[in-house]
Tab-separated table of C-alpha atoms and ligand atoms in Angstrom:
chain	number	residue	atom	x	y	z
A	5	MET	CA	9.732	8.034	39.047
A	6	GLU	CA	6.136	7.182	38.282
A	7	LYS	CA	4.773	4.221	39.186
A	8	TYR	CA	1.248	2.511	39.496
A	9	VAL	CA	-0.562	2.181	42.798
A	10	ILE	CA	-3.163	-0.579	42.513
A	11	HIS	CA	-5.711	-1.398	45.168
A	12	GLY	CA	-7.028	-4.944	44.174
A	13	GLY	CA	-10.132	-6.618	44.339
A	14	GLN	CA	-12.406	-4.793	42.253
A	15	PRO	CA	-14.122	-6.195	39.680
A	16	LEU	CA	-13.814	-4.786	36.227
A	17	HIS	CA	-17.096	-3.702	34.360
A	18	GLY	CA	-17.960	-1.858	31.437
A	19	GLN	CA	-16.294	-1.298	27.780
A	20	VAL	CA	-12.908	-0.780	26.820
A	21	GLU	CA	-11.721	0.391	23.277
A	22	ILE	CA	-8.601	-1.366	21.904
A	23	SER	CA	-5.841	0.758	20.271
A	24	GLY	CA	-4.105	0.268	17.093
A	25	ALA	CA	-1.613	-2.593	16.982
A	26	LYS	CA	2.026	-1.585	18.349
A	27	ASN	CA	3.583	-4.079	16.544
A	28	ALA	CA	2.215	-3.412	13.093
A	29	ALA	CA	2.711	0.346	13.935
A	30	VAL	CA	6.439	-0.117	14.524
A	31	ALA	CA	6.801	-1.918	11.398
A	32	ILE	CA	4.717	0.524	8.992
A	33	ILE	CA	6.427	3.710	10.227
A	34	PRO	CA	9.888	2.428	9.010
A	35	ALA	CA	8.342	1.106	5.896
A	36	ALA	CA	6.862	4.451	5.008
A	37	LEU	CA	10.386	5.373	4.330
A	38	MET	CA	10.163	3.621	0.882
A	39	VAL	CA	7.315	5.741	-0.210
A	40	ARG	CA	7.421	8.953	-2.273
A	41	GLY	CA	4.663	10.739	-1.269
A	42	VAL	CA	2.068	11.029	1.703
A	43	CYS	CA	0.964	8.189	3.974
A	44	ARG	CA	-1.748	8.952	6.213
A	45	LEU	CA	-1.879	6.278	8.703
A	46	GLU	CA	-4.910	5.871	10.921
A	47	ASN	CA	-5.665	3.811	14.220
A	48	LEU	CA	-1.864	4.296	15.300
A	49	PRO	CA	-1.585	3.646	19.030
A	50	GLU	CA	-0.266	6.478	20.978
A	51	ILE	CA	2.381	4.954	22.862
A	52	SER	CA	6.246	5.651	23.191
A	53	ASP	CA	7.679	3.418	20.897
A	54	THR	CA	5.554	4.850	17.925
A	55	ASP	CA	6.617	8.245	19.491
A	56	THR	CA	10.415	7.427	19.157
A	57	LEU	CA	9.972	6.124	15.698
A	58	LEU	CA	8.109	9.100	14.460
A	59	ARG	CA	10.895	11.432	16.127
A	60	ILE	CA	13.662	9.480	14.043
A	61	MET	CA	11.584	9.763	11.120
A	62	THR	CA	11.529	13.612	11.738
A	63	PHE	CA	15.196	13.677	12.074
A	64	LEU	CA	15.874	11.712	9.016
A	65	GLY	CA	13.913	14.570	7.150
A	66	ALA	CA	10.608	13.184	7.077
A	67	ARG	CA	7.446	15.614	7.347
A	68	VAL	CA	5.332	14.476	10.219
A	69	THR	CA	1.841	16.052	10.765
A	70	MET	CA	-0.283	14.951	13.766
A	71	ILE	CA	-3.960	15.039	12.367
A	72	ASN	CA	-5.422	13.900	15.664
A	73	ARG	CA	-4.507	11.556	18.565
A	74	SER	CA	-4.579	8.328	16.409
A	75	THR	CA	-3.750	9.864	12.825
A	76	VAL	CA	-0.393	10.916	11.574
A	77	GLU	CA	0.993	11.979	8.015
A	78	LEU	CA	4.046	10.782	7.145
A	79	ASP	CA	6.041	12.265	3.934
A	80	CYS	CA	9.322	10.635	3.153
A	81	THR	CA	9.632	12.092	-0.283
A	82	HIS	CA	12.476	14.368	0.616
A	83	VAL	CA	14.636	12.020	2.873
A	84	GLN	CA	17.922	11.613	1.542
A	85	MET	CA	19.625	10.092	4.686
A	86	ASP	CA	20.966	6.451	4.783
A	87	THR	CA	22.877	6.714	7.804
A	88	LEU	CA	21.119	7.265	11.324
A	89	PRO	CA	23.337	10.134	12.634
A	90	SER	CA	24.725	9.966	16.220
A	91	GLN	CA	22.002	11.862	17.717
A	92	MET	CA	19.890	9.103	17.054
A	93	TRP	CA	21.723	6.225	18.275
A	94	ASP	CA	20.296	6.615	21.941
A	95	MET	CA	16.704	5.790	20.437
A	96	THR	CA	17.752	3.515	17.863
A	97	ARG	CA	19.451	1.608	20.609
A	98	ARG	CA	16.416	1.812	22.427
A	99	ILE	CA	13.774	-0.073	20.558
A	100	ARG	CA	13.761	-3.325	18.570
A	101	ALA	CA	11.822	-1.912	15.476
A	102	SER	CA	14.439	0.359	14.636
A	103	TYR	CA	16.187	-2.290	12.519
A	104	TYR	CA	13.331	-2.123	10.195
A	105	LEU	CA	14.869	1.224	9.076
A	106	ILE	CA	17.827	-1.033	7.825
A	107	GLY	CA	15.316	-3.045	5.309
A	108	ALA	CA	13.819	0.157	4.255
A	109	MET	CA	17.225	2.490	3.647
A	110	LEU	CA	18.551	-0.296	1.783
A	111	GLY	CA	15.432	-0.688	-0.376
A	112	ARG	CA	14.997	3.166	-0.827
A	113	PHE	CA	18.620	3.916	-1.376
A	114	GLY	CA	20.561	0.612	-1.845
A	115	ARG	CA	22.670	1.666	1.442
A	116	ALA	CA	21.970	1.495	5.139
A	117	ARG	CA	23.945	1.809	8.198
A	118	SER	CA	22.258	2.187	11.807
A	119	THR	CA	23.041	0.739	15.411
A	120	MET	CA	22.042	-2.447	16.421
A	121	PRO	CA	18.559	-2.710	17.791
A	122	GLY	CA	17.510	-2.574	21.450
A	123	GLY	CA	14.373	-4.220	22.763
A	124	CYS	CA	13.070	-6.415	25.645
A	125	ASN	CA	16.061	-8.398	27.319
A	126	PHE	CA	14.756	-12.255	26.462
A	127	GLY	CA	18.562	-13.294	26.632
A	128	VAL	CA	20.219	-13.525	23.072
A	129	ARG	CA	18.166	-11.754	20.202
A	130	PRO	CA	19.932	-12.609	17.098
A	131	ILE	CA	19.708	-10.964	13.841
A	132	ASP	CA	20.845	-13.755	11.450
A	133	GLN	CA	17.774	-14.555	9.524
A	134	HIS	CA	17.293	-10.746	8.888
A	135	ILE	CA	20.957	-10.746	7.634
A	136	LYS	CA	20.510	-13.972	5.638
A	137	GLY	CA	17.239	-12.394	3.941
A	138	LEU	CA	18.909	-8.949	2.906
A	139	THR	CA	22.010	-10.947	1.650
A	140	ALA	CA	19.696	-12.994	-0.491
A	141	LEU	CA	18.639	-9.857	-2.067
A	142	GLY	CA	21.886	-9.178	-3.221
A	143	ALA	CA	23.201	-6.824	0.004
A	144	ASP	CA	26.548	-7.059	1.499
A	145	VAL	CA	25.438	-6.840	5.310
A	146	ARG	CA	28.204	-6.288	8.066
A	147	THR	CA	27.733	-5.804	11.478
A	148	SER	CA	30.837	-4.806	14.154
A	149	GLY	CA	31.039	-2.568	17.255
A	150	GLY	CA	27.445	-2.482	17.561
A	151	PHE	CA	26.303	-1.185	14.231
A	152	ILE	CA	25.044	-2.554	11.103
A	153	ASN	CA	26.511	-1.389	7.722
A	154	ALA	CA	24.683	-2.993	4.467
A	155	SER	CA	24.930	-1.771	0.812
A	156	ALA	CA	23.164	-3.318	-2.224
A	157	ALA	CA	25.464	-4.376	-5.252
A	158	GLY	CA	24.734	-1.949	-8.089
A	159	GLY	CA	22.867	0.410	-5.810
A	160	ARG	CA	19.666	-1.476	-6.059
A	161	LEU	CA	18.356	-4.566	-4.388
A	162	LYS	CA	17.590	-7.777	-6.421
A	163	GLY	CA	14.834	-10.201	-5.926
A	164	GLY	CA	15.929	-13.564	-4.390
A	165	SER	CA	14.815	-16.401	-2.873
A	166	VAL	CA	14.908	-17.076	1.346
A	167	TYR	CA	14.109	-19.907	3.467
A	168	LEU	CA	14.054	-18.909	7.286
A	169	ASP	CA	15.435	-21.431	9.501
A	170	LYS	CA	13.555	-19.896	12.423
A	171	VAL	CA	9.961	-18.265	11.924
A	172	SER	CA	10.836	-14.551	12.811
A	173	VAL	CA	8.417	-11.649	12.988
A	174	GLY	CA	11.217	-9.078	12.604
A	175	ALA	CA	13.153	-10.982	9.629
A	176	THR	CA	9.881	-11.263	7.922
A	177	ILE	CA	9.324	-7.847	7.918
A	178	ASN	CA	12.549	-6.463	7.200
A	179	ILE	CA	13.058	-8.827	4.155
A	180	MET	CA	9.267	-7.812	2.957
A	181	ILE	CA	10.297	-4.143	3.170
A	182	ALA	CA	13.367	-4.371	1.644
A	183	ALA	CA	11.879	-6.651	-1.221
A	184	ALA	CA	9.227	-4.299	-2.085
A	185	THR	CA	10.861	-2.060	-4.648
A	186	ALA	CA	13.693	-4.608	-5.454
A	187	GLU	CA	14.155	-5.670	-8.962
A	188	GLY	CA	12.717	-8.594	-9.653
A	189	ARG	CA	10.440	-11.569	-7.744
A	190	THR	CA	11.229	-12.358	-3.901
A	191	VAL	CA	10.079	-15.583	-2.685
A	192	ILE	CA	10.426	-15.633	1.321
A	193	GLU	CA	9.552	-19.268	2.839
A	194	ASN	CA	8.948	-20.431	6.370
A	195	VAL	CA	7.866	-16.866	7.255
A	196	ALA	CA	5.801	-15.487	10.558
A	197	ARG	CA	2.069	-15.418	10.099
A	198	GLU	CA	1.167	-12.901	12.840
A	199	PRO	CA	-1.602	-10.292	11.995
A	200	HIS	CA	0.933	-7.610	11.691
A	201	ILE	CA	2.649	-9.104	9.047
A	202	VAL	CA	-0.578	-9.318	6.961
A	203	ASP	CA	-1.119	-5.511	8.058
A	204	LEU	CA	2.301	-4.858	6.391
A	205	ALA	CA	1.870	-6.452	3.461
A	206	ASN	CA	-1.808	-4.423	3.219
A	207	PHE	CA	-0.074	-1.418	3.802
A	208	LEU	CA	2.588	-1.931	1.448
A	209	ASN	CA	0.002	-3.150	-1.355
A	210	SER	CA	-2.166	-0.086	-0.698
A	211	MET	CA	0.992	2.196	-1.501
A	212	GLY	CA	1.463	0.169	-4.787
A	213	ALA	CA	3.551	-2.798	-3.938
A	214	ASP	CA	3.008	-6.456	-5.204
A	215	VAL	CA	3.227	-8.553	-2.005
A	216	ARG	CA	1.232	-12.150	-1.814
A	217	GLY	CA	0.761	-14.696	0.413
A	218	ALA	CA	0.965	-12.956	3.754
A	219	GLY	CA	-0.889	-14.993	6.352
A	220	THR	CA	0.485	-18.108	4.734
A	221	ASP	CA	4.126	-19.519	5.380
A	222	VAL	CA	5.244	-18.249	1.660
A	223	ILE	CA	5.568	-14.526	0.960
A	224	LYS	CA	5.932	-13.892	-2.735
A	225	ILE	CA	6.742	-10.070	-3.543
A	226	ARG	CA	7.251	-8.773	-7.165
A	227	GLY	CA	9.456	-5.727	-6.838
A	228	VAL	CA	7.833	-2.442	-8.313
A	229	LYS	CA	9.763	0.630	-9.269
A	230	SER	CA	8.380	3.111	-6.537
A	231	LEU	CA	5.634	3.230	-3.979
A	232	HIS	CA	3.298	6.050	-3.688
A	233	GLY	CA	1.380	7.646	-0.992
A	234	GLY	CA	-2.263	6.523	0.395
A	235	THR	CA	-4.426	6.289	3.458
A	236	TYR	CA	-4.085	3.177	5.680
A	237	ALA	CA	-5.924	2.188	8.915
A	238	LEU	CA	-4.045	-0.172	11.183
A	239	ILE	CA	-5.338	-3.416	12.788
A	240	PRO	CA	-6.270	-3.060	16.410
A	241	ASP	CA	-3.682	-4.715	18.882
A	242	GLN	CA	-3.977	-8.463	19.539
A	243	ILE	CA	-1.726	-8.195	22.503
A	244	GLU	CA	-3.490	-5.345	24.332
A	245	ALA	CA	-7.011	-6.806	23.612
A	246	GLY	CA	-5.525	-9.988	25.317
A	247	THR	CA	-4.221	-8.093	28.155
A	248	PHE	CA	-7.436	-6.713	28.999
A	249	MET	CA	-9.227	-10.008	28.559
A	250	ALA	CA	-6.984	-11.549	31.205
A	251	ALA	CA	-7.205	-8.879	33.332
A	252	VAL	CA	-11.244	-9.159	33.363
A	253	ALA	CA	-10.737	-13.087	34.156
A	254	ALA	CA	-8.180	-12.277	36.525
A	255	ALA	CA	-10.115	-9.423	38.698
A	256	GLY	CA	-13.680	-10.978	37.702
A	257	GLY	CA	-16.748	-8.914	36.101
A	258	SER	CA	-17.921	-8.595	32.777
A	259	VAL	CA	-16.216	-6.236	29.963
A	260	LYS	CA	-16.830	-5.620	26.318
A	261	VAL	CA	-13.231	-5.569	24.657
A	262	ALA	CA	-14.052	-3.277	21.710
A	263	ASN	CA	-12.351	-2.393	18.386
A	264	VAL	CA	-10.873	-5.896	17.945
A	265	ILE	CA	-10.795	-8.641	15.312
A	266	PRO	CA	-12.118	-11.742	17.347
A	267	LYS	CA	-10.003	-13.940	15.003
A	268	HIS	CA	-6.913	-12.915	16.005
A	269	LEU	CA	-7.784	-13.637	19.653
A	270	ASP	CA	-9.065	-17.435	19.036
A	271	CYS	CA	-6.088	-18.753	20.556
A	272	ILE	CA	-6.526	-16.383	23.775
A	273	SER	CA	-10.074	-16.950	23.971
A	274	THR	CA	-9.865	-20.767	23.599
A	275	LYS	CA	-7.601	-20.901	26.651
A	276	LEU	CA	-9.823	-18.593	28.709
A	277	ARG	CA	-13.169	-20.597	28.049
A	278	GLU	CA	-10.643	-23.595	29.224
A	279	MET	CA	-10.151	-21.651	32.343
A	280	ASN	CA	-13.722	-21.200	33.257
A	281	VAL	CA	-13.974	-17.439	31.702
A	282	GLU	CA	-16.730	-16.841	29.336
A	283	VAL	CA	-15.693	-15.490	25.857
A	284	GLU	CA	-18.239	-14.628	23.680
A	285	ASP	CA	-17.458	-13.088	19.895
A	286	GLY	CA	-19.222	-10.233	18.196
A	287	ASP	CA	-18.296	-8.753	15.073
A	288	ASP	CA	-15.424	-6.304	16.232
A	289	TYR	CA	-15.740	-6.875	19.842
A	290	VAL	CA	-15.398	-9.714	22.489
A	291	LEU	CA	-17.155	-10.143	25.497
A	292	VAL	CA	-15.318	-11.387	28.640
A	293	ARG	CA	-17.265	-12.459	31.851
A	294	ARG	CA	-15.899	-14.279	34.740
A	295	ASP	CA	-17.598	-14.788	38.163
A	296	GLY	CA	-16.800	-18.521	38.895
A	297	PRO	CA	-13.486	-20.332	40.200
A	298	LEU	CA	-10.819	-20.355	37.597
A	299	HIS	CA	-9.625	-23.829	36.109
A	300	PRO	CA	-6.139	-24.690	35.717
A	301	THR	CA	-4.683	-25.527	32.587
A	302	ASN	CA	-1.494	-26.021	30.265
A	303	VAL	CA	-0.370	-23.654	27.787
A	304	LYS	CA	2.772	-23.602	25.201
A	305	THR	CA	3.577	-20.308	23.443
A	306	LYS	CA	3.858	-20.768	19.562
A	307	PRO	CA	4.147	-18.449	16.532
A	308	TYR	CA	0.976	-17.236	14.950
A	309	PRO	CA	-1.922	-19.058	14.996
A	310	GLY	CA	-0.078	-20.457	18.178
A	311	PHE	CA	-0.632	-18.931	21.608
A	312	PRO	CA	1.252	-15.731	21.639
A	313	THR	CA	4.535	-15.358	23.635
A	314	ASP	CA	3.594	-11.530	24.369
A	315	MET	CA	0.693	-13.174	26.360
A	316	GLN	CA	2.713	-15.625	28.167
A	317	PRO	CA	3.427	-13.086	31.523
A	318	GLN	CA	-0.227	-12.268	31.642
A	319	MET	CA	-1.415	-15.668	31.336
A	320	THR	CA	0.863	-17.186	34.045
A	321	VAL	CA	-0.416	-14.332	36.209
A	322	LEU	CA	-3.908	-15.704	35.791
A	323	LEU	CA	-2.702	-19.535	36.431
A	324	CYS	CA	-1.655	-18.252	39.765
A	325	SER	CA	-5.082	-17.947	41.110
A	326	ALA	CA	-6.451	-21.055	39.417
A	327	PRO	CA	-6.657	-24.164	42.061
A	328	GLY	CA	-4.224	-26.931	41.080
A	329	VAL	CA	-1.201	-27.324	38.853
A	330	SER	CA	-0.550	-25.594	35.552
A	331	VAL	CA	2.177	-25.531	33.256
A	332	MET	CA	3.261	-22.287	31.150
A	333	THR	CA	5.840	-23.648	28.453
A	334	GLU	CA	7.775	-20.777	26.408
A	335	GLY	CA	8.113	-21.907	23.009
A	336	VAL	CA	9.326	-18.798	21.184
A	337	TRP	CA	11.980	-17.374	23.006
A	338	ASN	CA	15.249	-19.680	24.407
A	339	GLY	CA	15.963	-18.234	27.852
A	340	GLY	CA	12.507	-18.418	29.189
A	341	ARG	CA	11.245	-14.915	29.298
A	342	PHE	CA	10.426	-15.882	33.033
A	343	LYS	CA	12.374	-13.082	34.772
A	344	TYR	CA	9.264	-11.526	36.042
A	345	VAL	CA	8.578	-14.833	38.107
A	346	ALA	CA	10.769	-13.335	40.766
A	347	GLU	CA	8.384	-10.330	41.199
A	348	LEU	CA	5.188	-12.580	41.344
A	349	LYS	CA	6.771	-14.626	44.172
A	350	LYS	CA	6.736	-11.632	46.223
A	351	MET	CA	2.971	-11.362	45.914
A	352	GLY	CA	2.668	-15.140	47.261
A	353	ALA	CA	2.644	-16.777	43.655
A	354	ASN	CA	3.722	-20.314	43.973
A	355	ILE	CA	5.741	-20.911	40.882
A	356	GLU	CA	8.774	-23.252	39.973
A	357	VAL	CA	10.797	-22.296	36.637
A	358	ASP	CA	12.642	-25.039	35.065
A	359	ASP	CA	14.557	-24.237	31.636
A	360	GLN	CA	11.618	-23.101	29.268
A	361	SER	CA	8.973	-23.922	31.508
A	362	ALA	CA	6.681	-22.868	34.600
A	363	PHE	CA	5.152	-24.898	36.977
A	364	ILE	CA	2.522	-23.215	38.758
A	365	GLN	CA	0.664	-24.454	41.936
A	366	GLY	CA	-2.522	-22.083	42.263
A	367	VAL	CA	-3.035	-20.037	45.440
A	368	ASP	CA	-6.060	-18.556	47.053
A	369	ARG	CA	-5.132	-15.260	46.573
A	370	LEU	CA	-2.229	-13.031	45.463
A	371	THR	CA	-1.123	-10.404	48.052
A	372	GLY	CA	0.066	-7.168	47.163
A	373	ALA	CA	3.457	-5.875	47.231
A	374	THR	CA	6.007	-3.681	45.403
A	375	VAL	CA	6.960	-5.280	42.377
A	376	ARG	CA	8.716	-3.851	38.965
A	377	ALA	CA	8.064	-4.209	35.375
A	378	CYS	CA	10.827	-6.314	34.062
A	379	ASP	CA	9.676	-5.618	30.520
A	380	LEU	CA	6.961	-4.656	28.650
A	381	ARG	CA	4.374	-7.446	28.949
A	382	ALA	CA	5.915	-8.622	32.138
A	383	GLY	CA	5.211	-5.285	33.377
A	384	ALA	CA	1.324	-5.561	32.127
A	385	ALA	CA	1.306	-8.950	33.957
A	386	MET	CA	2.250	-7.164	37.368
A	387	VAL	CA	-0.506	-4.626	36.642
A	388	ILE	CA	-3.122	-7.654	36.321
A	389	ALA	CA	-1.517	-9.263	39.387
A	390	GLY	CA	-2.273	-6.102	41.170
A	391	LEU	CA	-5.853	-5.919	40.032
A	392	ALA	CA	-6.430	-9.476	41.249
A	393	ALA	CA	-4.287	-9.361	44.748
A	394	GLN	CA	-5.546	-8.381	47.892
A	395	GLY	CA	-4.182	-5.205	49.224
A	396	VAL	CA	-1.879	-2.647	47.692
A	397	THR	CA	0.370	-3.154	44.956
A	398	LYS	CA	3.050	-0.908	43.552
A	399	VAL	CA	4.350	-1.187	40.131
A	400	GLU	CA	7.891	0.254	39.357
A	401	ASP	CA	9.526	0.711	36.171
A	402	VAL	CA	6.084	1.764	34.259
A	403	VAL	CA	8.127	3.311	31.420
A	404	PHE	CA	8.359	-0.022	29.945
A	405	ILE	CA	4.488	-0.564	29.864
A	406	GLU	CA	3.958	2.885	28.435
A	407	ARG	CA	6.091	1.752	25.360
A	408	GLY	CA	3.262	-0.564	24.336
A	409	TYR	CA	0.054	0.307	26.078
A	410	GLN	CA	-1.945	3.554	25.376
A	411	ASP	CA	-3.287	4.978	28.615
A	412	ILE	CA	-3.861	1.471	30.460
A	413	VAL	CA	-4.305	3.331	33.412
A	414	GLY	CA	-7.028	5.727	32.320
A	415	LYS	CA	-8.833	2.391	30.308
A	416	LEU	CA	-8.777	0.462	33.500
A	417	ARG	CA	-10.173	3.392	35.935
A	418	ALA	CA	-12.712	3.610	33.293
A	419	LEU	CA	-13.461	-0.211	33.959
A	420	GLY	CA	-13.729	0.725	37.781
A	421	ALA	CA	-10.041	-0.617	38.611
A	422	ASP	CA	-8.798	1.453	41.829
A	423	ILE	CA	-5.353	2.429	39.929
A	424	ALA	CA	-3.435	5.756	39.990
A	425	CYS	CA	-0.014	6.763	38.191
A	426	VAL	CA	1.965	8.474	41.233
A	427	ASP	CA	5.294	10.251	41.390
A	428	GLU	CA	7.391	8.967	44.078
A	429	PRO	CA	11.066	8.420	44.288
A	430	GLU	CA	12.464	5.148	43.111
A	431	GLU	CA	13.989	2.261	45.105
A	432	ARG	CA	16.562	1.385	42.438
A	433	PRO	CA	17.818	2.160	39.163
A	434	ALA	CA	15.774	1.070	36.363
A	435	GLU	CA	17.382	-0.987	33.325
A	436	GLU	CA	16.664	-0.596	29.526
A	437	SER	CA	13.947	-2.793	27.847
A	438	ALA	CA	11.406	-2.267	24.943
A	439	GLY	CA	9.639	-4.351	22.195
B	3	EPZ	C1	8.569	-9.872	17.514
B	3	EPZ	O1	10.005	-9.385	17.982
B	3	EPZ	C2	7.822	-8.663	18.311
B	3	EPZ	N1	8.656	-7.218	18.729
B	3	EPZ	C3	8.059	-9.189	19.953
B	3	EPZ	O2	7.172	-8.769	21.098
B	3	EPZ	C4	7.335	-10.805	20.024
B	3	EPZ	O3	7.556	-11.594	21.013
B	3	EPZ	C5	8.331	-11.603	18.743
B	3	EPZ	O4	8.095	-11.009	17.669
B	3	EPZ	C6	7.686	-13.049	18.790
B	3	EPZ	O5	6.354	-13.084	18.303
B	3	EPZ	C7	8.366	-6.664	17.783
B	3	EPZ	O6	7.262	-6.407	16.610
B	3	EPZ	C8	9.096	-4.957	17.780
B	3	EPZ	P1	11.345	-12.980	16.374
B	3	EPZ	P2	11.054	-10.263	17.306
B	3	EPZ	O7	12.401	-12.649	15.228
B	3	EPZ	O8	10.855	-10.042	15.642
B	3	EPZ	C9	14.605	-15.920	16.971
B	3	EPZ	C10	6.563	-7.204	22.796
B	3	EPZ	O9	6.329	-7.622	23.654
B	3	EPZ	N2	15.314	-15.130	16.052
B	3	EPZ	O10	10.048	-13.353	15.780
B	3	EPZ	O11	12.372	-9.766	17.448
B	3	EPZ	C11	14.588	-15.271	18.350
B	3	EPZ	O12	15.731	-15.447	18.952
B	3	EPZ	C12	7.515	-7.774	21.674
B	3	EPZ	O13	5.720	-6.672	21.744
B	3	EPZ	C13	16.360	-15.967	15.404
B	3	EPZ	O14	17.064	-16.708	15.757
B	3	EPZ	O15	11.216	-11.756	17.104
B	3	EPZ	C14	13.452	-16.075	18.776
B	3	EPZ	O16	13.621	-17.126	19.417
B	3	EPZ	C15	8.594	-8.486	22.782
B	3	EPZ	N3	17.148	-15.117	14.463
B	3	EPZ	C16	12.480	-16.181	17.769
B	3	EPZ	O17	13.452	-16.313	16.505
B	3	EPZ	C17	16.705	-14.043	14.281
B	3	EPZ	O18	17.595	-13.544	12.980
B	3	EPZ	C18	11.507	-15.409	17.421
B	3	EPZ	O19	12.015	-14.195	17.041
B	3	EPZ	C19	15.652	-13.605	14.430
B	3	EPZ	C20	15.014	-14.204	15.380
């Protein structure tokens, strides 16, 4: 089994190129099912979640052509399947984003059947808001025995109004996709405003949809008859960029984090500055530098433009090395998303978790240990901890990390980190978890 072996203590220097946004890619690939024509997608991240989705699309009958490592042409013109066949269930159960296929198949065929999605294990992950939204578009949606069945009355969805009881990225995306070709106008209120919501809207619009308001809390969609092909370049990954920023802050050094939209990073940059990390915004890059001691601070995760929950574990690692007391509060996921704290304690972290908050007493230095990646972002946090720690850290279950980070080992090595991916026997069986 592959694991990362990190000899900590090397400051990071140089430039890192951020890849395309994972959570935009995993929405846009299923949305391409709505399009009759060739979608050329550029700046696609080379990660296992996109690979899984492209394999599902191929199985459904799409023509998938890799043009280069970050560009793919996806032609769903001749796709006819509205049911995910059993050979695909293992894959659809592995990733969260597979539920976007429900919105896309419903929108295109008026019927959809798939498994319940998988994803990172943060406790209960309900899909009631997805069902509420699709029902408002005239679909009859039923879940039973681990499957979702949905069908539109009369074979085509009809525009409708929906107010989301909870701000949900996934529900906003699923309803947007389904509504793009519904008959009439859809209004979705209390929607998520993450950069990937805007990216999906821009993708749909460049394929002929009429989606307005993405980035605010009300999205209005005028359904069109059909979507046509086109070329679309995805935005850079906000969380990958934030992860590298946190890595520099933890290990020390000076790095240009390139191919980013600095505005998307504001909430992260602000917190890092509070912690005595220098962050300078350029047009499409940020310069991150840390040579003095870190300062403690308090962070609460919130939907965008708040501090992202997907940066919570990486930030907690950083707070471990800030002398004094810091509090990290999880404001998006009930159940806390703090499973990884037990791993961090093996490295000498002083953290107490109480319900939705982690109380962190900074220590002089973390020490190397063998730890596991509990999920995607928790895994990235363990890598950061290893870079900052004294001695050798081994991170197991890296398969979770590779679902969302393109070549994290190569990118860190290029910055001077002493990290390698090695094949060693695993000490215990891995769990499933993604996205
Ligand atoms: C997306 O998950 C991301 N995944 C997650 O990133 C991210 O943590 C999350 O958004 C929040 O930003 C993908 O985009 C594939 P939500 P999603 O629906 O859509 C509750 C990563 O590391 N809720 O916005 O599943 C839910 O329980 C991954 O890249 C309902 O109550 O998240 C949570 O408390 C991990 N009912 C809150 O809303 C619903 O029907 C936000 O969830 C849906 C959600």
